[in-house]
PDB file of C-alpha atoms and ligand atoms in Angstrom:
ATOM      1  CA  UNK A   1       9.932  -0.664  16.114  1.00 79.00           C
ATOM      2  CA  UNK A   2       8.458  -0.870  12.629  1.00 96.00           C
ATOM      3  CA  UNK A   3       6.362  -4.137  12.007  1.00 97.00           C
ATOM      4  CA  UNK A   4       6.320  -5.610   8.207  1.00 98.00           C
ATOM      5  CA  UNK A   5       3.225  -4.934   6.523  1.00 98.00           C
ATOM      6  CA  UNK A   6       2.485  -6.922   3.188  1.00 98.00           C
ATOM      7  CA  UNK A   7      -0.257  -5.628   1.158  1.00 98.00           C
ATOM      8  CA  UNK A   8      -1.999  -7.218  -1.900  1.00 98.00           C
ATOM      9  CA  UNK A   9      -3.237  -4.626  -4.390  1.00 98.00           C
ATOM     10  CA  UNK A  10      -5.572  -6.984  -6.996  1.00 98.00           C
ATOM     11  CA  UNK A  11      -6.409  -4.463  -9.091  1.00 98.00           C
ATOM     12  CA  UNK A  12      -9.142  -5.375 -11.356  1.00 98.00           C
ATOM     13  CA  UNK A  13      -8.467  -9.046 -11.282  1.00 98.00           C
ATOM     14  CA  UNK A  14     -10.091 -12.145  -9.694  1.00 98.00           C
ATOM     15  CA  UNK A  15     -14.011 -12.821  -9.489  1.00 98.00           C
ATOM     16  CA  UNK A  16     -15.942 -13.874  -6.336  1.00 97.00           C
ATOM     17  CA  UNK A  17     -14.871 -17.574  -6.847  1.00 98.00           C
ATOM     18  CA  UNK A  18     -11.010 -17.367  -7.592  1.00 98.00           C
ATOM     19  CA  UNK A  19     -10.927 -14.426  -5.008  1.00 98.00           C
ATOM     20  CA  UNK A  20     -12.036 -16.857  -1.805  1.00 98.00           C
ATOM     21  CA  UNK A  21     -10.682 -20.130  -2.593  1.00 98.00           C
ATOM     22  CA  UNK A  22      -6.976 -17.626  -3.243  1.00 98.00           C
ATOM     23  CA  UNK A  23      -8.484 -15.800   0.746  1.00 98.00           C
ATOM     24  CA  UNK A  24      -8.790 -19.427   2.010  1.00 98.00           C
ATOM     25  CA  UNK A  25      -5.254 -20.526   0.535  1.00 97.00           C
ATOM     26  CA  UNK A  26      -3.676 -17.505   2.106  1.00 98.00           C
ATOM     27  CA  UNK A  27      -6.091 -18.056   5.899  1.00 97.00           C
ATOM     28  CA  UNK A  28      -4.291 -21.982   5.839  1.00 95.00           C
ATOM     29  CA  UNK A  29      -0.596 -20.848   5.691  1.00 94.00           C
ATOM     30  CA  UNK A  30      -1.017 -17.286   7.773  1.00 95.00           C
ATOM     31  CA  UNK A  31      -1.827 -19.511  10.877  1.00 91.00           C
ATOM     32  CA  UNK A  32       1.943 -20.273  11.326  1.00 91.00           C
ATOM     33  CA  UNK A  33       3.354 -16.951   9.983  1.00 93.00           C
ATOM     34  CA  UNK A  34       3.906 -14.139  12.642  1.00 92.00           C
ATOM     35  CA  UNK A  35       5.263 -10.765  12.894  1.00 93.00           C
ATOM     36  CA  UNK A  36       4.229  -9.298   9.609  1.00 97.00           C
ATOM     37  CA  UNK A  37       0.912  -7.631   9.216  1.00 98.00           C
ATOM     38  CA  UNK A  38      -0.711  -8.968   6.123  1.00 98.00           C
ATOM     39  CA  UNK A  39      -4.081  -7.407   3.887  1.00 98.00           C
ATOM     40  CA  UNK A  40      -5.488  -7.721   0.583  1.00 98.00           C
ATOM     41  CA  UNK A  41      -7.195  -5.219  -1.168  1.00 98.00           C
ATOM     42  CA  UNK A  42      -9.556  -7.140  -3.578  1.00 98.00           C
ATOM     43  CA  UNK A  43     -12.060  -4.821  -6.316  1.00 98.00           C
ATOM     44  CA  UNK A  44     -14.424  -3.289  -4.044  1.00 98.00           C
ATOM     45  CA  UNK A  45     -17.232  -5.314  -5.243  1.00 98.00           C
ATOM     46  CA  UNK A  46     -15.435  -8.250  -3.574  1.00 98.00           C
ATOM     47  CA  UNK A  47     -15.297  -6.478  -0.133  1.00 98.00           C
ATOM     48  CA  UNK A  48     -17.531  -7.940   1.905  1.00 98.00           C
ATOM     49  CA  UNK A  49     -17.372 -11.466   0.659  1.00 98.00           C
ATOM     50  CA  UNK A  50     -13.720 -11.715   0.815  1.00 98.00           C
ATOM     51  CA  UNK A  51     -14.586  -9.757   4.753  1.00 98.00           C
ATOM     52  CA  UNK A  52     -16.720 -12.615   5.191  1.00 97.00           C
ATOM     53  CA  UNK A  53     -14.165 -15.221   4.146  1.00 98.00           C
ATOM     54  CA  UNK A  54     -11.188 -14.067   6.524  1.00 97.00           C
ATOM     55  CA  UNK A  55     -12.788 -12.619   9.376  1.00 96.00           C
ATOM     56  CA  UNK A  56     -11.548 -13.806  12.492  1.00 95.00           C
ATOM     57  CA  UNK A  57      -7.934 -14.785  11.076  1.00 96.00           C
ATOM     58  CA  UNK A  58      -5.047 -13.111  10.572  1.00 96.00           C
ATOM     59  CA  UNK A  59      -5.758 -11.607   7.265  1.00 98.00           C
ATOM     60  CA  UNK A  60      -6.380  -7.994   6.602  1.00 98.00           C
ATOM     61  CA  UNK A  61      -9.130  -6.457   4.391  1.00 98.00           C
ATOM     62  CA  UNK A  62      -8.068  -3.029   2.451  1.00 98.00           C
ATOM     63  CA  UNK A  63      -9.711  -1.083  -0.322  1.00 98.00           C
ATOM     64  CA  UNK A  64      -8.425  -0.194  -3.477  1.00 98.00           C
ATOM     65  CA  UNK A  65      -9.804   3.453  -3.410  1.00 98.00           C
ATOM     66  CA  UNK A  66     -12.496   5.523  -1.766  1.00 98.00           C
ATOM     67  CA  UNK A  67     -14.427   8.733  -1.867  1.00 98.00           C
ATOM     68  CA  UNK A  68     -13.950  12.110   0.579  1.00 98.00           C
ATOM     69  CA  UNK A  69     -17.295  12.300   0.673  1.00 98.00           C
ATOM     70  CA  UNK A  70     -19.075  11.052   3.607  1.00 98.00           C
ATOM     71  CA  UNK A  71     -22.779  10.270   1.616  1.00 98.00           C
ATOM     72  CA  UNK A  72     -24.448  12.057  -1.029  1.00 98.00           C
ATOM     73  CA  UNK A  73     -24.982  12.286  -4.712  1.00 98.00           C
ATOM     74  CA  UNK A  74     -21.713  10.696  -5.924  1.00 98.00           C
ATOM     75  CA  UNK A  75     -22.672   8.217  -8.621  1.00 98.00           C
ATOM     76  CA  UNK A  76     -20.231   5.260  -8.538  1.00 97.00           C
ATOM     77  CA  UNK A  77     -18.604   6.187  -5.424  1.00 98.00           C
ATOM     78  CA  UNK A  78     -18.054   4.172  -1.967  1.00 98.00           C
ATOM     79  CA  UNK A  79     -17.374   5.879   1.130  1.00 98.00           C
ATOM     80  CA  UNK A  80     -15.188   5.485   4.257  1.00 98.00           C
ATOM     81  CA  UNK A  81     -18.192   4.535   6.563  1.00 98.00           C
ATOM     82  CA  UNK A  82     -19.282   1.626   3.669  1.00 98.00           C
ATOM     83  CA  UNK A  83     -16.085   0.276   3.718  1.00 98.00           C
ATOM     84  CA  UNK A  84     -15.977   0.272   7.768  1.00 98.00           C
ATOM     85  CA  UNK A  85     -19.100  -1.692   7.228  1.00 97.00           C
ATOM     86  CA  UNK A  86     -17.740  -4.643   5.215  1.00 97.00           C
ATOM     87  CA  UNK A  87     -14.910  -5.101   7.446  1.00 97.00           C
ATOM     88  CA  UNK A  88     -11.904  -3.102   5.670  1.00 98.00           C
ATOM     89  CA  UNK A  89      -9.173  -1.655   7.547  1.00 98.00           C
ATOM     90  CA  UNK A  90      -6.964  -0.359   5.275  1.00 98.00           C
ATOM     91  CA  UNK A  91      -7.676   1.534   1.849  1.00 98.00           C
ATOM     92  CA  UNK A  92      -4.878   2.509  -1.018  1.00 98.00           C
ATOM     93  CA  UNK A  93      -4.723   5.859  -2.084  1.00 98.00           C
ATOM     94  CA  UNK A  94      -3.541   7.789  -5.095  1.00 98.00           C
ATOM     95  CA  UNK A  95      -2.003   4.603  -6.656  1.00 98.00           C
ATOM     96  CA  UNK A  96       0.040   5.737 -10.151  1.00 97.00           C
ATOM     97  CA  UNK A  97      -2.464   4.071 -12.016  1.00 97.00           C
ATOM     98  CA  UNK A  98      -5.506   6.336 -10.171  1.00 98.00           C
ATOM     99  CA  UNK A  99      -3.059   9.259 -10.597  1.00 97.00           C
ATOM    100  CA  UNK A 100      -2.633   8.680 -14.538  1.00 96.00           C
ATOM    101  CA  UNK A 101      -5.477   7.045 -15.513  1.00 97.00           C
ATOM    102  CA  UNK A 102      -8.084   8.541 -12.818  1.00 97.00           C
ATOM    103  CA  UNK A 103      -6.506  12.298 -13.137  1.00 97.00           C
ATOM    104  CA  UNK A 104      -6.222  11.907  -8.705  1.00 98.00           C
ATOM    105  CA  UNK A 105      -4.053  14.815  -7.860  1.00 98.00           C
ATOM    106  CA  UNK A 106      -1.974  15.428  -4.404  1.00 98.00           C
ATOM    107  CA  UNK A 107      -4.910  17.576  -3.468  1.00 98.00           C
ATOM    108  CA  UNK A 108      -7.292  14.873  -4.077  1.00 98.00           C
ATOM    109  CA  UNK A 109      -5.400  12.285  -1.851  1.00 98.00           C
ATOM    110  CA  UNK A 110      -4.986  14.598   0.661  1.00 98.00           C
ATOM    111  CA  UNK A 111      -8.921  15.702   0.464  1.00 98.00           C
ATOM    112  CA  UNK A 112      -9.446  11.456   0.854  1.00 98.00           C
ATOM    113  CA  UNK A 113      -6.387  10.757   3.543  1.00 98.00           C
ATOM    114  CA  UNK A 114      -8.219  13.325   5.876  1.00 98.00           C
ATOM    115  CA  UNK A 115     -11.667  11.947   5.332  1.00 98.00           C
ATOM    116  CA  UNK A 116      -9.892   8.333   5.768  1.00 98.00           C
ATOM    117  CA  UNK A 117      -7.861   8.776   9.044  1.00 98.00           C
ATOM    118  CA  UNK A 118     -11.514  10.763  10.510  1.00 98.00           C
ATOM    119  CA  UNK A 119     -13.248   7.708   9.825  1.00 98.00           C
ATOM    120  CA  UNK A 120     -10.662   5.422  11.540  1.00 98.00           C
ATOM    121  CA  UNK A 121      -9.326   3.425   8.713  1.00 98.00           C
ATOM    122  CA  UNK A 122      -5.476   3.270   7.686  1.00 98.00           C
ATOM    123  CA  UNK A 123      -4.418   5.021   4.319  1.00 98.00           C
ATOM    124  CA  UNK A 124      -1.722   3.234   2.040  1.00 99.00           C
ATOM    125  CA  UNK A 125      -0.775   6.850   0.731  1.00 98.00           C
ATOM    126  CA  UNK A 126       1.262   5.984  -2.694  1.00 98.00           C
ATOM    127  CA  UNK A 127       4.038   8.282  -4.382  1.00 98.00           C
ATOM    128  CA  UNK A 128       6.287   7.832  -7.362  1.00 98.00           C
ATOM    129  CA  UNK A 129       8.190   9.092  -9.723  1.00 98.00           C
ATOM    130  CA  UNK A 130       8.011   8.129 -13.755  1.00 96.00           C
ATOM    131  CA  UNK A 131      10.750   6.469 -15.949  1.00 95.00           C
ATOM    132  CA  UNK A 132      11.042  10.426 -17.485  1.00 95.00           C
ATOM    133  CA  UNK A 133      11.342  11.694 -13.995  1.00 97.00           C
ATOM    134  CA  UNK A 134      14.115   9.210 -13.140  1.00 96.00           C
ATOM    135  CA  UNK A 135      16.037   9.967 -15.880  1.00 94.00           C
ATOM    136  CA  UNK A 136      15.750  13.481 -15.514  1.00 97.00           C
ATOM    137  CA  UNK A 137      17.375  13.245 -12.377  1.00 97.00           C
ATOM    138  CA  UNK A 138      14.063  14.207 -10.366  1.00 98.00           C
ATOM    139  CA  UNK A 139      12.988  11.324  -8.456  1.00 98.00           C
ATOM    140  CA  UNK A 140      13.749  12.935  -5.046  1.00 98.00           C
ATOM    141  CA  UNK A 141      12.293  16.249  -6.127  1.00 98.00           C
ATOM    142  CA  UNK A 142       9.007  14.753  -7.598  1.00 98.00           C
ATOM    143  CA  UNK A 143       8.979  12.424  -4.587  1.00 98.00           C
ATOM    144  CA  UNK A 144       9.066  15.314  -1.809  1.00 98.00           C
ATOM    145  CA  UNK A 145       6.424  17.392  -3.650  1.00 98.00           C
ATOM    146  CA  UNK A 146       3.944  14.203  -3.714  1.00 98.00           C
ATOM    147  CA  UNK A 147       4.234  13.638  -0.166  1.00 98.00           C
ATOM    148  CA  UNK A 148       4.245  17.380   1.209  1.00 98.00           C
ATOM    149  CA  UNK A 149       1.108  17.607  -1.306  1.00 98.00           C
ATOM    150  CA  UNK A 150      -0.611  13.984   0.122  1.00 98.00           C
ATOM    151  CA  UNK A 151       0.197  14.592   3.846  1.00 98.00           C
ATOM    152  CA  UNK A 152      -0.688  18.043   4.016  1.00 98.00           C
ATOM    153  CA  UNK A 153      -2.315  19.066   7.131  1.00 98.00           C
ATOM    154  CA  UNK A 154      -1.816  15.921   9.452  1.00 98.00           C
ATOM    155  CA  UNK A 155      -0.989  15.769  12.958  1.00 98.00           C
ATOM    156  CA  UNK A 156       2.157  13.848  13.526  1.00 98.00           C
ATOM    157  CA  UNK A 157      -0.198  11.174  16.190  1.00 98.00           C
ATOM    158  CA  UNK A 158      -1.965  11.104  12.154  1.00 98.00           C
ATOM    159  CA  UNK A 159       1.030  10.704  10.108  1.00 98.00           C
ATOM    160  CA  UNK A 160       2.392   7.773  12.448  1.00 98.00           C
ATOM    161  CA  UNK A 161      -0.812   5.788  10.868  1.00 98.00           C
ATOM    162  CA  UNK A 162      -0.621   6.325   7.527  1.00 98.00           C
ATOM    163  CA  UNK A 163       0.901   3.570   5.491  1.00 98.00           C
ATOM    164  CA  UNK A 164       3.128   4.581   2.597  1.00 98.00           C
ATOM    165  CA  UNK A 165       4.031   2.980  -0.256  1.00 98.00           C
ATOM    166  CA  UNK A 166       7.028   4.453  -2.719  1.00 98.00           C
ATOM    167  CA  UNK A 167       6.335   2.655  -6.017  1.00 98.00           C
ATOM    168  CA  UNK A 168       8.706   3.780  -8.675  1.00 97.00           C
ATOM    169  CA  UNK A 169       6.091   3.893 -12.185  1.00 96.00           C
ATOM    170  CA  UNK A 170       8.475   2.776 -13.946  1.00 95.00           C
ATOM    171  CA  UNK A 171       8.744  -0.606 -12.021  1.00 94.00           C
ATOM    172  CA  UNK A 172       4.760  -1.517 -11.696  1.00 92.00           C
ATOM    173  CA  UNK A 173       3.285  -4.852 -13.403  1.00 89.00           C
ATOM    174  CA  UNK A 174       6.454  -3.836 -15.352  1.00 91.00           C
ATOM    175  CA  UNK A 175       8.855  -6.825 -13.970  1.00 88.00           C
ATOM    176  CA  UNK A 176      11.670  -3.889 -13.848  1.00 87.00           C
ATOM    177  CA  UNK A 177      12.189  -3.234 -10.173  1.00 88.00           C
ATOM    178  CA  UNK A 178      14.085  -0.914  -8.610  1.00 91.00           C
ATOM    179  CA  UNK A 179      17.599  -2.462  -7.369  1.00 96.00           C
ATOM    180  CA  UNK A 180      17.904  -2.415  -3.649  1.00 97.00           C
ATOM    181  CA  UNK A 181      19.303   0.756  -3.152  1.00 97.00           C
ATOM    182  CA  UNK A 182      17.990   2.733  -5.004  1.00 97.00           C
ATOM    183  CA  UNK A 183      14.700   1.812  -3.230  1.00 98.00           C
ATOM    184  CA  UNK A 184      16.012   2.398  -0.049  1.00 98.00           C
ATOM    185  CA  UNK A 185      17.856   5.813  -0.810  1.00 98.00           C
ATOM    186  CA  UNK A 186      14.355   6.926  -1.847  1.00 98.00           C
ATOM    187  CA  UNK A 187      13.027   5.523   1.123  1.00 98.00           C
ATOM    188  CA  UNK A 188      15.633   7.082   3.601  1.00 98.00           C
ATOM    189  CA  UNK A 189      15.024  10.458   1.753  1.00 98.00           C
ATOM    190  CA  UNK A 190      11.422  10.098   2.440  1.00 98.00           C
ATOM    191  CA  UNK A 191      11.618   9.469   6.298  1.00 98.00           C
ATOM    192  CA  UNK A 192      14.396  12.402   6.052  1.00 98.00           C
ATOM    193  CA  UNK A 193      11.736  14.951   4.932  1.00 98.00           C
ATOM    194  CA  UNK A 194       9.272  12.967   7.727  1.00 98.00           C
ATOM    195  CA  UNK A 195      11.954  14.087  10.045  1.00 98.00           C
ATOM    196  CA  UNK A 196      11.654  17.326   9.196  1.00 98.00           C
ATOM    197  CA  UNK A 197       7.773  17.864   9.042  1.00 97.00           C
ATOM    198  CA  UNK A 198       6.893  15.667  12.035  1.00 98.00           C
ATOM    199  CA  UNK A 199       9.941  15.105  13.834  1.00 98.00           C
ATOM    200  CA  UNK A 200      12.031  12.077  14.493  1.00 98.00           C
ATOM    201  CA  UNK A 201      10.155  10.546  16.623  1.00 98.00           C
ATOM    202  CA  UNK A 202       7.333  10.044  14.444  1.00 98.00           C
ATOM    203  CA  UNK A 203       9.210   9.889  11.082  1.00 98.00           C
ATOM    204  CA  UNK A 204      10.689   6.536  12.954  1.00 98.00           C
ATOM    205  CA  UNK A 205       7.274   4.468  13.175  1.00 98.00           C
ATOM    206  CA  UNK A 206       5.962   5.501   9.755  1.00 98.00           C
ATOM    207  CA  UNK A 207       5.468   2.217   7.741  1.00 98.00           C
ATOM    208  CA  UNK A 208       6.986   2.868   4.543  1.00 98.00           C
ATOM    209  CA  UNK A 209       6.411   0.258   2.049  1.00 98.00           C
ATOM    210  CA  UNK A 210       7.994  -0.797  -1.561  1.00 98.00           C
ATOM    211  CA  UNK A 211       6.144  -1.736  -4.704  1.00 97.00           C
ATOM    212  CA  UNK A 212       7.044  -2.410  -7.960  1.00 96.00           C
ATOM    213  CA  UNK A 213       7.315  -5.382  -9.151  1.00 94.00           C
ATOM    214  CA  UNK A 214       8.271  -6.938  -5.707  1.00 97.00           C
ATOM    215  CA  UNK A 215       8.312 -11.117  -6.377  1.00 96.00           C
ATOM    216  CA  UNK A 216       9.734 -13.978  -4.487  1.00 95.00           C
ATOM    217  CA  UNK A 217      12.898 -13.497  -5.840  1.00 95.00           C
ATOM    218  CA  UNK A 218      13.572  -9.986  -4.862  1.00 97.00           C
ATOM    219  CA  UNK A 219      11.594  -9.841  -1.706  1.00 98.00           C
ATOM    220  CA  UNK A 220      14.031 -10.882   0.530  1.00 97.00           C
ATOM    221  CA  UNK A 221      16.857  -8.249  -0.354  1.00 97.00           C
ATOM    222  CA  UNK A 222      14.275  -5.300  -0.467  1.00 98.00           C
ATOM    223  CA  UNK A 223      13.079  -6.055   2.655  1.00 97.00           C
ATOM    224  CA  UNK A 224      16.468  -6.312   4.241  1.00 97.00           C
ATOM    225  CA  UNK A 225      17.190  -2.485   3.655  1.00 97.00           C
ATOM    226  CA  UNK A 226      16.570  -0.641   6.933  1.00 97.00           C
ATOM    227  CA  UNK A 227      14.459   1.794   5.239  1.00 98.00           C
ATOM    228  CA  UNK A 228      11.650  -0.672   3.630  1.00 98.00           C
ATOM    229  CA  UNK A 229       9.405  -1.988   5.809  1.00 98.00           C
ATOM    230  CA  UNK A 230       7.135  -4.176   3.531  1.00 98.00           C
ATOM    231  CA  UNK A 231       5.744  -4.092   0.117  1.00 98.00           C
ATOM    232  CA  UNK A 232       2.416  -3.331  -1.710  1.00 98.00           C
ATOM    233  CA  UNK A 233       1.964  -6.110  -4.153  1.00 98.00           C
ATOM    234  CA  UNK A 234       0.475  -6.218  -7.556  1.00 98.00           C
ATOM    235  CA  UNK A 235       0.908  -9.469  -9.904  1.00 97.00           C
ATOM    236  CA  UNK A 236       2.662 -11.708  -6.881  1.00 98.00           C
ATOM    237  CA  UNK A 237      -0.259 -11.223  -5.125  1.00 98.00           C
ATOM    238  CA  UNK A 238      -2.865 -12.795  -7.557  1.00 98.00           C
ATOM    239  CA  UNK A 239      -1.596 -16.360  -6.544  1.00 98.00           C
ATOM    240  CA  UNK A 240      -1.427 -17.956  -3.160  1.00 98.00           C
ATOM    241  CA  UNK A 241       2.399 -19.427  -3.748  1.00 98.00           C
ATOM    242  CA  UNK A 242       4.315 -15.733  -5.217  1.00 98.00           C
ATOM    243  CA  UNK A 243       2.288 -13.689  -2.236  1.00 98.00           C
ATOM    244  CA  UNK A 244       3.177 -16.060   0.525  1.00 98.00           C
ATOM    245  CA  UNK A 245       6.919 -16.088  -0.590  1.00 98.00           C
ATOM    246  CA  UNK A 246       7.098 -12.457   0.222  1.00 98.00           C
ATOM    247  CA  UNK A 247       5.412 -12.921   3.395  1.00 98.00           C
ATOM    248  CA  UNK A 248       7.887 -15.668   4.250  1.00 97.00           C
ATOM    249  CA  UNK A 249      10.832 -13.271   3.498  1.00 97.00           C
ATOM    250  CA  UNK A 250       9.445 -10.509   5.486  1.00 97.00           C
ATOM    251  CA  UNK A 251       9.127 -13.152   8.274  1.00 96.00           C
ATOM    252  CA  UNK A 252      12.626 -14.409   8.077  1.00 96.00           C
ATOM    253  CA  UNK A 253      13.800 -10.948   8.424  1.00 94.00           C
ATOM    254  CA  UNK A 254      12.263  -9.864  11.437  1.00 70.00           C
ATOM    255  CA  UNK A 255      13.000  -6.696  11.768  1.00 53.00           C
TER     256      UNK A 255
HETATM  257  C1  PEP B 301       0.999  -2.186  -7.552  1.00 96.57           C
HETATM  258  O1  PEP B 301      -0.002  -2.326  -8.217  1.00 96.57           O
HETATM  259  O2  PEP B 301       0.964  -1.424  -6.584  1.00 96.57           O
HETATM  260  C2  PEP B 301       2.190  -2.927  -7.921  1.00 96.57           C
HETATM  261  C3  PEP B 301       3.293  -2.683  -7.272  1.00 96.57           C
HETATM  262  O3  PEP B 301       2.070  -3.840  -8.945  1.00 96.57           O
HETATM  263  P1  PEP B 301       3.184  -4.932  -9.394  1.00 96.57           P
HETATM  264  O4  PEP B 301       3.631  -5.634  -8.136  1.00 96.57           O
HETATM  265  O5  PEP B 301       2.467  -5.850 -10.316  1.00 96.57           O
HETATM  266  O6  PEP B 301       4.292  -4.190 -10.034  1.00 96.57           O
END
């Protein structure tokens, strides 16, 4: 039994004020919510205040990004152990805009999912094909490659705790998402290969979320396919009202 898991990626958005009164607005109506898992990932600079803000509730803390390195001379970097220390549980990795902006390869995620699940924290592993890959007819193919290349090397007890997200590039902070099924035939094919990697068993509790787009409008009939249990969420997430409507649906679902 999957649980919904609802993730807030803020990007580079919100300061220290707007981010806790939006923690505090979220803390209020996640008192009455149950059976989804809930995080935000605020800019890492925002960490430990927004840590400070919801610790003891409901509400999850996640990072946006971290290095493999344990310590050392890595200008600009944060590391698994710092983000332990301000409270975060969860951290995205190899998000389409790290992969095409930031050059972050499979390799790389994989290098950071190993140093993440060592240190105890839960990857959001993220995979995705372009528009030009879609068309092409080589979403499935482009999709396999980035998860055999991300997951490389894990344990199947490891691969049952790592988060993923499929977000179709094509459908981020775009407002184009993808329809129903053709999210969840990506998502099937996904715990397929699972399947066949780490057997059934533990293909069955991965977490796979959706992103792209994902809005109150849409939530509910995304998360209603058998295949999508939750979404990572960009724009909805930056207000208290869009990001709780997707929590809502996932509650009404209950898978
Ligand atoms: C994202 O950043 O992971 C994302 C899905 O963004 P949006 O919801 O804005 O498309």
């Amino acid at each position: 039994m999957r649980t919904f898991f609802i993730a807030g990626n803020w990007k580079m958005n919100l300061i220290r004020e707007s981010s806790v009164s939006l923690v505090r607005q979220l803390m209020e109506t996640l008192t009455s919510v149950s059976g989804v898992d809930v995080a935000v990932c605020p800019p890492s600079v925002y960490l430990q205040e927004v840590g400070n803000t919801l610790r003891g509730s409901s509400l999850r803390l996640g990072a946006q990004n971290v290095s493999a390195a344990a310590e050392g001379a890595f200008t600009g970097e944060i590391s698994c152990g710092m983000l332990k220390d301000v409270g975060c549980q969860y951290v995205i990795l190899g998000h389409s805009e790290r992969r095409t902006l930031y050059g972050e390869t499979d390799a790389m995620v994989n290098e950071k999912l190993h140093a993440v699940l060592k240190a105890g924290l839960i990857p959001i592993v993220c995979v995705g094909e372009t528009l030009a890959q879609r068309e092409a007819g080589e979403t499935q193919k482009v999709v396999r490659e980035q998860c055999t290349g991300s997951l490389a090397g894990l344990t199947g007890e490891q691969m049952a705790k790592t988060v993923l997200a499929y977000e179709p590039v094509w459908a981020i902070g775009t407002g184009k998402t993808a329809s129903p099924a053709q999210a969840e035939e990506v998502h099937a094919d996904i715990r397929d290969l699972l399947s066949s990697q780490f057997g059934a068993a533990v293909a069955n509790q991965v977490v796979i979320q959706y992103g792209g787009s994902v809005k109150a409008d849409n939530a509910a009939e995304l998360l209603g396919q058998p295949n999508i249990d939750g979404a990572l969420v960009g724009g909805a997430s930056l207000k208290a009202d869009s990001f709780l409507a997707i929590v809502h649906a996932a509650a009404a679902i209950r898978k």
